[in-house]
Coordinates of N, CA and C in Angstrom, one line a residue:
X1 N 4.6 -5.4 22.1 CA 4.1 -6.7 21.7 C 4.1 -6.8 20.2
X2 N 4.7 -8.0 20.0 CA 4.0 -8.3 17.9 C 3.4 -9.3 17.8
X3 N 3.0 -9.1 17.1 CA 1.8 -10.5 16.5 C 2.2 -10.8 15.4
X4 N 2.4 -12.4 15.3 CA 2.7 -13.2 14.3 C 1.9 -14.1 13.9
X5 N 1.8 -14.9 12.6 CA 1.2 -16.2 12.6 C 2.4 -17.3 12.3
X6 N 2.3 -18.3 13.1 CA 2.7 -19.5 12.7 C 2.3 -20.7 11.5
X7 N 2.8 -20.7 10.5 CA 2.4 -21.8 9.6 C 3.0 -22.8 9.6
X8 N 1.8 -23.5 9.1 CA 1.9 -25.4 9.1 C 1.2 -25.9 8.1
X9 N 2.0 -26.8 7.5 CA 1.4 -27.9 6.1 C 0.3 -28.8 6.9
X10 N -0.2 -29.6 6.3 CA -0.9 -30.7 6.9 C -1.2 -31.4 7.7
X11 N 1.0 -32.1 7.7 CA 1.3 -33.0 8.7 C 1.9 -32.3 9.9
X12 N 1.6 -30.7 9.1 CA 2.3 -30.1 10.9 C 3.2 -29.5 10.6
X13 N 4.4 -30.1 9.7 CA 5.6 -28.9 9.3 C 5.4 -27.5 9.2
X14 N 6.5 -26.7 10.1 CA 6.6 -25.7 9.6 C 7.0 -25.0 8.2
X15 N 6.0 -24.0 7.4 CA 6.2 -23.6 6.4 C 6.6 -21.9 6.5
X16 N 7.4 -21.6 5.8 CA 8.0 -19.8 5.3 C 6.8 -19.5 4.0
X17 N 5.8 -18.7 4.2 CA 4.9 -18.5 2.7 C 5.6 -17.8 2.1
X18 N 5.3 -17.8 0.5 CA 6.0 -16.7 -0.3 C 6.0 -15.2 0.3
X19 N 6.5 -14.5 0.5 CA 6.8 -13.0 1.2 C 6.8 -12.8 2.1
X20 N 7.4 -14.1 2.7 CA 8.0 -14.1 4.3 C 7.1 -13.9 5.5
X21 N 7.1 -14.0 6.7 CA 6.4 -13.8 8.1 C 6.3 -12.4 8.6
X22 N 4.5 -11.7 8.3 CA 4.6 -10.7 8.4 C 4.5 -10.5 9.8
X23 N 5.0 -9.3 10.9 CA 4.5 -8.7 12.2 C 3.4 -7.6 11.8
X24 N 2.9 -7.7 13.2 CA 1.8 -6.8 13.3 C 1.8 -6.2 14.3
X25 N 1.4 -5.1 14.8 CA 1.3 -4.4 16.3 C 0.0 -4.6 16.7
X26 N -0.8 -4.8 16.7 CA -1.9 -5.9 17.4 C -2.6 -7.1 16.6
X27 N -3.6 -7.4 17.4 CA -4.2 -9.0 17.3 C -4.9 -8.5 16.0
X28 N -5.8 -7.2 16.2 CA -6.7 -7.2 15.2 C -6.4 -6.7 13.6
X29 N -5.0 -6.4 13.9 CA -4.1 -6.3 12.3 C -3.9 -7.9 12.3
X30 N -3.5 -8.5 12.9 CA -3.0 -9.9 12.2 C -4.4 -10.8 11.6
X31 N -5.4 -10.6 12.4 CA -6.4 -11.2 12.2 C -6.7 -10.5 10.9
X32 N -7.2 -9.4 10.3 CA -7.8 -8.6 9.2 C -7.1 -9.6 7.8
X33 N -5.3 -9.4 8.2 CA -5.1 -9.6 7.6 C -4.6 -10.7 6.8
X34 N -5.0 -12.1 8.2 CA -5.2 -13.5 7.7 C -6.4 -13.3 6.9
X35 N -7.7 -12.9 7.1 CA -8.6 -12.7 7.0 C -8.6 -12.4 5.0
X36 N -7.6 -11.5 4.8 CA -7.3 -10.8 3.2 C -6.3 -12.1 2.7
X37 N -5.5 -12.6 3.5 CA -4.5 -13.5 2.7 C -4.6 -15.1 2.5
X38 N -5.6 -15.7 3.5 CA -5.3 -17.2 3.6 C -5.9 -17.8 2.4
X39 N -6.7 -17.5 1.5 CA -6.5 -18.3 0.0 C -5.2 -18.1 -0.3
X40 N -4.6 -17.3 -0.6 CA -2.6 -17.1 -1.3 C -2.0 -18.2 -0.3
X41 N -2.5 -18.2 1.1 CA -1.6 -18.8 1.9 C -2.2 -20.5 1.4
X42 N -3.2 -20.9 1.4 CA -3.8 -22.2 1.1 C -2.9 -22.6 -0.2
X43 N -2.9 -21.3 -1.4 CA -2.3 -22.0 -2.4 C -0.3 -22.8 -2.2
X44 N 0.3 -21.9 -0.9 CA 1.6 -22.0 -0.8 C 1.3 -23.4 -0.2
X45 N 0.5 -24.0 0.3 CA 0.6 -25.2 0.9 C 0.3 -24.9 2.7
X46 N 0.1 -23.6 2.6 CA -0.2 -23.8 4.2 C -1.9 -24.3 4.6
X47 N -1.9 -24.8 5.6 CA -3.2 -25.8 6.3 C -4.0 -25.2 7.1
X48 N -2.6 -24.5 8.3 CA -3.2 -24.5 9.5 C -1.9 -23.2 10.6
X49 N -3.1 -22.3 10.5 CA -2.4 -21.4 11.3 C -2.1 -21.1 13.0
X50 N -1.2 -20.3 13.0 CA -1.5 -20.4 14.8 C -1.2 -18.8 15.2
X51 N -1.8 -18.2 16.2 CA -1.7 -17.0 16.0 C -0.8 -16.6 17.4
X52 N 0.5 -15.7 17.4 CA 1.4 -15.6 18.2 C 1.5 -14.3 18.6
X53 N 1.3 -14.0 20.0 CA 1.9 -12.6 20.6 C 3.1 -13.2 21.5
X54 N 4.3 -12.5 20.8 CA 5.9 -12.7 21.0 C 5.5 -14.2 21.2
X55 N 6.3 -14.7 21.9 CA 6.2 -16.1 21.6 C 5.2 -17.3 22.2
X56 N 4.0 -16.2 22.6 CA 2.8 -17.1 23.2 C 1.9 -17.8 22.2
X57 N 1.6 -18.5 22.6 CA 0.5 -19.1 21.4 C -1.2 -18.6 21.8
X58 N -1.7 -18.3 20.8 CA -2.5 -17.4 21.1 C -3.8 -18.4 20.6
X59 N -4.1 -18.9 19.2 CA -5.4 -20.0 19.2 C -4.7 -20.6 18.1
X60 N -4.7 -21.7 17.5 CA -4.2 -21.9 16.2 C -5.9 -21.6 15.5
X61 N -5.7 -22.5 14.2 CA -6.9 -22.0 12.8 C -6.9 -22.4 11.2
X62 N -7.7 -23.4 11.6 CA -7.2 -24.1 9.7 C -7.6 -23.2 8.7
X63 N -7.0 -23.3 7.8 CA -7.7 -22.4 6.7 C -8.6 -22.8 6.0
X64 N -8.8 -24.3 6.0 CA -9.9 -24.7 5.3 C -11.8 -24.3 6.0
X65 N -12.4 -24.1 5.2 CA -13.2 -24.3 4.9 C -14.3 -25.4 5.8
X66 N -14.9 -25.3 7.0 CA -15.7 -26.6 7.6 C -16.8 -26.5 6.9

């Protein structure tokens, strides 16, 4: 299995952040390390994530702040 996140601008577009789409070998590496990166990712213009094992969709997740 890999774990991915999917990004998205605002209106939903898909975005590539600066240093590309990382994989991960479980949920709890991708999570840590949205966790360490989504201010860098907020500044690239991303909104709103979604979290993927191979190509399931797993929860999405805004990066903003409620």
């Amino acid at each position: 299995m890999v774990w991915t996140w999917r990004y998205q601008a605002a209106d939903g577009a898909l975005i590539t952040p600066t240093g590309g789409v990382e994989e991960f070998s479980s949920q709890g590496d991708a999570e840590s390390w949205i966790g360490e990166e989504w201010k860098r990712l907020l500044e690239d213009g991303v909104e709103r994530v979604v979290l993927l094992e191979d190509e399931q969709e797993i929860y999405p997740m805004s990066l903003r702040e409620s």
